[in-house]
């Protein structure tokens, strides 16, 4: 029980304290119509993250030193950096489309607005984060010092904590965006622009640090 609780707490702290995590999820959460939709995107990211950590953890526990953990983590961080930049670029593209949509309504020839489903994207990006190096530090390495049963409990708790924490964060973020004053579409568009720019900057820094490190 103590191992599982420790895993939950570390999982929660890990996902909400990582700027790469928050930068990747905020553009997707911004596109959510309600806090429930935002929470679903966050839960999807958390599930992907937990799956990546569980995969690496089980492989490491099963095969030990055979797996080049540092090499996998280094390349994983590079891929994560590229993925965050891609999310930011996608967000800017979505914001541009929203601006054209708003302009079309102002001139009386609007079209049906499509709201994307970010769950699959969030799941994939979370999975990449789960196999990256920083996740090994908090999600896998502490389990090596525990007994066999406690290891599994800790890894399970870490995954559950990451799922719940990111779901709550994304839902709260979507709720805040939805309650900002002004035109709903215009506010969401400008928040999306800001979140996307932050994602590109964080992703670029992440990629540089992973490359030079």
Tab-separated table of N, CA, C and O in Angstrom, residues 92-155:
chain	number	residue	atom	x	y	z
A	92	UNK	N	-0.906	26.443	-34.105
A	92	UNK	CA	-0.904	27.674	-34.902
A	92	UNK	C	-1.728	27.501	-36.177
A	92	UNK	O	-2.429	28.427	-36.611
A	93	UNK	N	-1.635	26.323	-36.769
A	93	UNK	CA	-2.434	26.038	-37.967
A	93	UNK	C	-3.920	26.050	-37.641
A	93	UNK	O	-4.737	26.600	-38.388
A	94	UNK	N	-4.290	25.471	-36.490
A	94	UNK	CA	-5.687	25.476	-36.064
A	94	UNK	C	-6.166	26.901	-35.786
A	94	UNK	O	-7.295	27.265	-36.106
A	95	UNK	N	-5.286	27.706	-35.155
A	95	UNK	CA	-5.654	29.083	-34.843
A	95	UNK	C	-5.885	29.885	-36.122
A	95	UNK	O	-6.804	30.709	-36.204
A	96	UNK	N	-5.068	29.647	-37.123
A	96	UNK	CA	-5.250	30.332	-38.407
A	96	UNK	C	-6.579	29.935	-39.037
A	96	UNK	O	-7.314	30.776	-39.562
A	97	UNK	N	-6.894	28.648	-38.979
A	97	UNK	CA	-8.172	28.198	-39.514
A	97	UNK	C	-9.347	28.805	-38.772
A	97	UNK	O	-10.365	29.165	-39.377
A	98	UNK	N	-9.199	28.954	-37.428
A	98	UNK	CA	-10.268	29.563	-36.640
A	98	UNK	C	-10.449	31.027	-37.012
A	98	UNK	O	-11.573	31.542	-37.046
A	99	UNK	N	-9.334	31.728	-37.285
A	99	UNK	CA	-9.419	33.135	-37.681
A	99	UNK	C	-10.142	33.273	-39.019
A	99	UNK	O	-10.979	34.172	-39.205
A	100	UNK	N	-9.846	32.392	-39.967
A	100	UNK	CA	-10.519	32.435	-41.265
A	100	UNK	C	-12.001	32.115	-41.119
A	100	UNK	O	-12.848	32.706	-41.787
A	101	UNK	N	-12.301	31.187	-40.207
A	101	UNK	CA	-13.694	30.829	-39.943
A	101	UNK	C	-14.454	32.030	-39.374
A	101	UNK	O	-15.569	32.338	-39.808
A	102	UNK	N	-13.833	32.731	-38.420
A	102	UNK	CA	-14.467	33.908	-37.823
A	102	UNK	C	-14.649	35.015	-38.862
A	102	UNK	O	-15.680	35.685	-38.900
A	103	UNK	N	-13.648	35.186	-39.719
A	103	UNK	CA	-13.729	36.198	-40.774
A	103	UNK	C	-14.859	35.877	-41.743
A	103	UNK	O	-15.591	36.769	-42.199
A	104	UNK	N	-15.025	34.581	-42.036
A	104	UNK	CA	-16.096	34.177	-42.930
A	104	UNK	C	-17.465	34.464	-42.349
A	104	UNK	O	-18.382	34.893	-43.058
A	105	UNK	N	-17.630	34.264	-41.038
A	105	UNK	CA	-18.907	34.568	-40.403
A	105	UNK	C	-19.210	36.063	-40.454
A	105	UNK	O	-20.358	36.473	-40.634
A	106	UNK	N	-18.172	36.880	-40.277
A	106	UNK	CA	-18.373	38.320	-40.300
A	106	UNK	C	-18.858	38.797	-41.668
A	106	UNK	O	-19.546	39.815	-41.776
A	107	UNK	N	-18.503	38.043	-42.721
A	107	UNK	CA	-18.901	38.433	-44.076
A	107	UNK	C	-20.088	37.616	-44.584
A	107	UNK	O	-20.402	37.627	-45.773
A	108	UNK	N	-20.697	36.848	-43.672
A	108	UNK	CA	-21.938	36.182	-44.017
A	108	UNK	C	-21.798	34.933	-44.842
A	108	UNK	O	-22.774	34.477	-45.421
A	109	UNK	N	-20.603	34.338	-44.926
A	109	UNK	CA	-20.480	33.077	-45.671
A	109	UNK	C	-19.689	32.078	-44.826
A	109	UNK	O	-18.719	31.490	-45.247
A	110	UNK	N	-20.189	31.918	-43.609
A	110	UNK	CA	-19.531	30.985	-42.693
A	110	UNK	C	-19.784	29.549	-43.096
A	110	UNK	O	-20.667	29.234	-43.887
A	111	UNK	N	-19.001	28.675	-42.530
A	111	UNK	CA	-19.174	27.249	-42.768
A	111	UNK	C	-19.148	26.531	-41.439
A	111	UNK	O	-18.828	27.094	-40.409
A	112	UNK	N	-19.506	25.299	-41.471
A	112	UNK	CA	-19.553	24.519	-40.236
A	112	UNK	C	-18.155	24.379	-39.664
A	112	UNK	O	-17.217	23.995	-40.355
A	113	UNK	N	-18.034	24.687	-38.394
A	113	UNK	CA	-16.738	24.615	-37.722
A	113	UNK	C	-16.504	23.206	-37.196
A	113	UNK	O	-17.374	22.619	-36.554
A	114	UNK	N	-15.365	22.668	-37.481
A	114	UNK	CA	-15.028	21.321	-37.044
A	114	UNK	C	-14.168	21.391	-35.793
A	114	UNK	O	-13.189	22.116	-35.734
A	115	UNK	N	-14.547	20.622	-34.802
A	115	UNK	CA	-13.781	20.569	-33.571
A	115	UNK	C	-13.031	19.245	-33.532
A	115	UNK	O	-13.634	18.172	-33.526
A	116	UNK	N	-11.721	19.291	-33.520
A	116	UNK	CA	-10.951	18.075	-33.615
A	116	UNK	C	-11.023	17.263	-32.338
A	116	UNK	O	-11.316	17.779	-31.266
A	117	UNK	N	-10.731	16.021	-32.474
A	117	UNK	CA	-10.630	15.140	-31.313
A	117	UNK	C	-9.152	14.930	-31.021
A	117	UNK	O	-8.445	14.272	-31.783
A	118	UNK	N	-8.725	15.510	-29.903
A	118	UNK	CA	-7.302	15.466	-29.578
A	118	UNK	C	-6.890	14.261	-28.789
A	118	UNK	O	-5.736	14.153	-28.378
A	119	UNK	N	-7.821	13.324	-28.528
A	119	UNK	CA	-7.504	12.180	-27.687
A	119	UNK	C	-6.395	11.307	-28.238
A	119	UNK	O	-5.480	10.916	-27.512
A	120	UNK	N	-6.463	11.008	-29.533
A	120	UNK	CA	-5.444	10.138	-30.129
A	120	UNK	C	-4.083	10.812	-30.138
A	120	UNK	O	-3.062	10.176	-29.858
A	121	UNK	N	-4.065	12.095	-30.462
A	121	UNK	CA	-2.793	12.822	-30.453
A	121	UNK	C	-2.214	12.870	-29.051
A	121	UNK	O	-1.018	12.664	-28.846
A	122	UNK	N	-3.073	13.147	-28.069
A	122	UNK	CA	-2.614	13.202	-26.682
A	122	UNK	C	-2.100	11.853	-26.218
A	122	UNK	O	-1.095	11.764	-25.501
A	123	UNK	N	-2.772	10.782	-26.632
A	123	UNK	CA	-2.343	9.437	-26.258
A	123	UNK	C	-0.946	9.141	-26.806
A	123	UNK	O	-0.076	8.625	-26.089
A	124	UNK	N	-0.731	9.484	-28.077
A	124	UNK	CA	0.565	9.228	-28.691
A	124	UNK	C	1.680	10.050	-28.075
A	124	UNK	O	2.778	9.547	-27.813
A	125	UNK	N	1.406	11.334	-27.814
A	125	UNK	CA	2.431	12.193	-27.222
A	125	UNK	C	2.732	11.747	-25.797
A	125	UNK	O	3.884	11.743	-25.357
A	126	UNK	N	1.707	11.355	-25.051
A	126	UNK	CA	1.928	10.836	-23.705
A	126	UNK	C	2.772	9.579	-23.712
A	126	UNK	O	3.629	9.383	-22.832
A	127	UNK	N	2.557	8.725	-24.714
A	127	UNK	CA	3.352	7.510	-24.830
A	127	UNK	C	4.822	7.844	-25.060
A	127	UNK	O	5.721	7.214	-24.472
A	128	UNK	N	5.089	8.839	-25.917
A	128	UNK	CA	6.471	9.268	-26.145
A	128	UNK	C	7.100	9.788	-24.866
A	128	UNK	O	8.261	9.483	-24.556
A	129	UNK	N	6.338	10.566	-24.106
A	129	UNK	CA	6.851	11.057	-22.832
A	129	UNK	C	7.131	9.905	-21.867
A	129	UNK	O	8.067	9.969	-21.068
A	130	UNK	N	6.299	8.883	-21.946
A	130	UNK	CA	6.459	7.758	-21.020
A	130	UNK	C	7.740	6.980	-21.217
A	130	UNK	O	8.266	6.397	-20.264
A	131	UNK	N	8.259	6.965	-22.443
A	131	UNK	CA	9.498	6.228	-22.691
A	131	UNK	C	10.717	7.141	-22.697
A	131	UNK	O	11.826	6.694	-22.967
A	132	UNK	N	10.522	8.438	-22.397
A	132	UNK	CA	11.642	9.376	-22.372
A	132	UNK	C	12.414	9.269	-21.064
A	132	UNK	O	11.938	8.719	-20.082
A	133	UNK	N	13.592	9.851	-21.046
A	133	UNK	CA	14.504	9.680	-19.925
A	133	UNK	C	14.009	10.180	-18.589
A	133	UNK	O	14.240	9.553	-17.558
A	134	UNK	N	13.330	11.334	-18.565
A	134	UNK	CA	12.893	11.880	-17.287
A	134	UNK	C	11.893	10.969	-16.589
A	134	UNK	O	11.821	10.923	-15.364
A	135	UNK	N	11.099	10.238	-17.371
A	135	UNK	CA	10.138	9.326	-16.773
A	135	UNK	C	10.833	8.149	-16.103
A	135	UNK	O	10.342	7.598	-15.122
A	136	UNK	N	11.968	7.735	-16.643
A	136	UNK	CA	12.711	6.646	-16.021
A	136	UNK	C	13.152	7.036	-14.612
A	136	UNK	O	13.125	6.224	-13.696
A	137	UNK	N	13.549	8.296	-14.452
A	137	UNK	CA	14.069	8.748	-13.169
A	137	UNK	C	13.034	8.600	-12.070
A	137	UNK	O	13.326	8.087	-10.996
A	138	UNK	N	11.804	9.053	-12.337
A	138	UNK	CA	10.765	9.025	-11.320
A	138	UNK	C	9.908	7.758	-11.378
A	138	UNK	O	9.419	7.305	-10.357
A	139	UNK	N	9.711	7.245	-12.561
A	139	UNK	CA	8.776	6.140	-12.701
A	139	UNK	C	9.351	4.761	-12.579
A	139	UNK	O	8.661	3.831	-12.184
A	140	UNK	N	10.639	4.606	-12.916
A	140	UNK	CA	11.213	3.269	-12.979
A	140	UNK	C	12.276	3.030	-11.910
A	140	UNK	O	12.215	2.049	-11.169
A	141	UNK	N	13.227	3.919	-11.819
A	141	UNK	CA	14.370	3.685	-10.936
A	141	UNK	C	14.000	3.467	-9.472
A	141	UNK	O	14.577	2.590	-8.821
A	142	UNK	N	13.050	4.227	-8.890
A	142	UNK	CA	12.695	3.942	-7.498
A	142	UNK	C	12.159	2.538	-7.284
A	142	UNK	O	12.307	1.970	-6.193
A	143	UNK	N	11.539	1.969	-8.311
A	143	UNK	CA	10.977	0.622	-8.175
A	143	UNK	C	12.056	-0.441	-8.024
A	143	UNK	O	11.801	-1.520	-7.475
A	144	UNK	N	13.265	-0.165	-8.507
A	144	UNK	CA	14.335	-1.156	-8.439
A	144	UNK	C	14.776	-1.443	-7.021
A	144	UNK	O	15.339	-2.501	-6.746
A	145	UNK	N	14.526	-0.509	-6.113
A	145	UNK	CA	14.940	-0.692	-4.718
A	145	UNK	C	13.892	-1.420	-3.889
A	145	UNK	O	14.115	-1.672	-2.700
A	146	UNK	N	12.760	-1.779	-4.501
A	146	UNK	CA	11.668	-2.404	-3.767
A	146	UNK	C	11.638	-3.905	-4.005
A	146	UNK	O	12.319	-4.426	-4.890
A	147	UNK	N	10.823	-4.592	-3.216
A	147	UNK	CA	10.619	-6.020	-3.429
A	147	UNK	C	9.763	-6.236	-4.668
A	147	UNK	O	9.174	-5.289	-5.206
A	148	UNK	N	9.678	-7.484	-5.112
A	148	UNK	CA	8.988	-7.781	-6.369
A	148	UNK	C	7.547	-7.287	-6.366
A	148	UNK	O	7.096	-6.619	-7.301
A	149	UNK	N	6.790	-7.599	-5.305
A	149	UNK	CA	5.396	-7.176	-5.243
A	149	UNK	C	5.252	-5.678	-5.138
A	149	UNK	O	4.378	-5.076	-5.758
A	150	UNK	N	6.124	-5.041	-4.355
A	150	UNK	CA	6.065	-3.593	-4.176
A	150	UNK	C	6.435	-2.863	-5.460
A	150	UNK	O	5.939	-1.759	-5.722
A	151	UNK	N	7.296	-3.463	-6.279
A	151	UNK	CA	7.673	-2.835	-7.549
A	151	UNK	C	6.456	-2.643	-8.445
A	151	UNK	O	6.233	-1.575	-9.014
A	152	UNK	N	5.669	-3.694	-8.574
A	152	UNK	CA	4.490	-3.611	-9.429
A	152	UNK	C	3.476	-2.621	-8.869
A	152	UNK	O	2.848	-1.870	-9.618
A	153	UNK	N	3.326	-2.612	-7.545
A	153	UNK	CA	2.398	-1.676	-6.921
A	153	UNK	C	2.836	-0.239	-7.153
A	153	UNK	O	2.016	0.645	-7.446
A	154	UNK	N	4.131	0.009	-7.037
A	154	UNK	CA	4.657	1.352	-7.244
A	154	UNK	C	4.436	1.809	-8.687
A	154	UNK	O	3.973	2.925	-8.932
A	155	UNK	N	4.776	0.955	-9.658
A	155	UNK	CA	4.607	1.316	-11.067
A	155	UNK	C	3.143	1.557	-11.408
A	155	UNK	O	2.808	2.486	-12.151
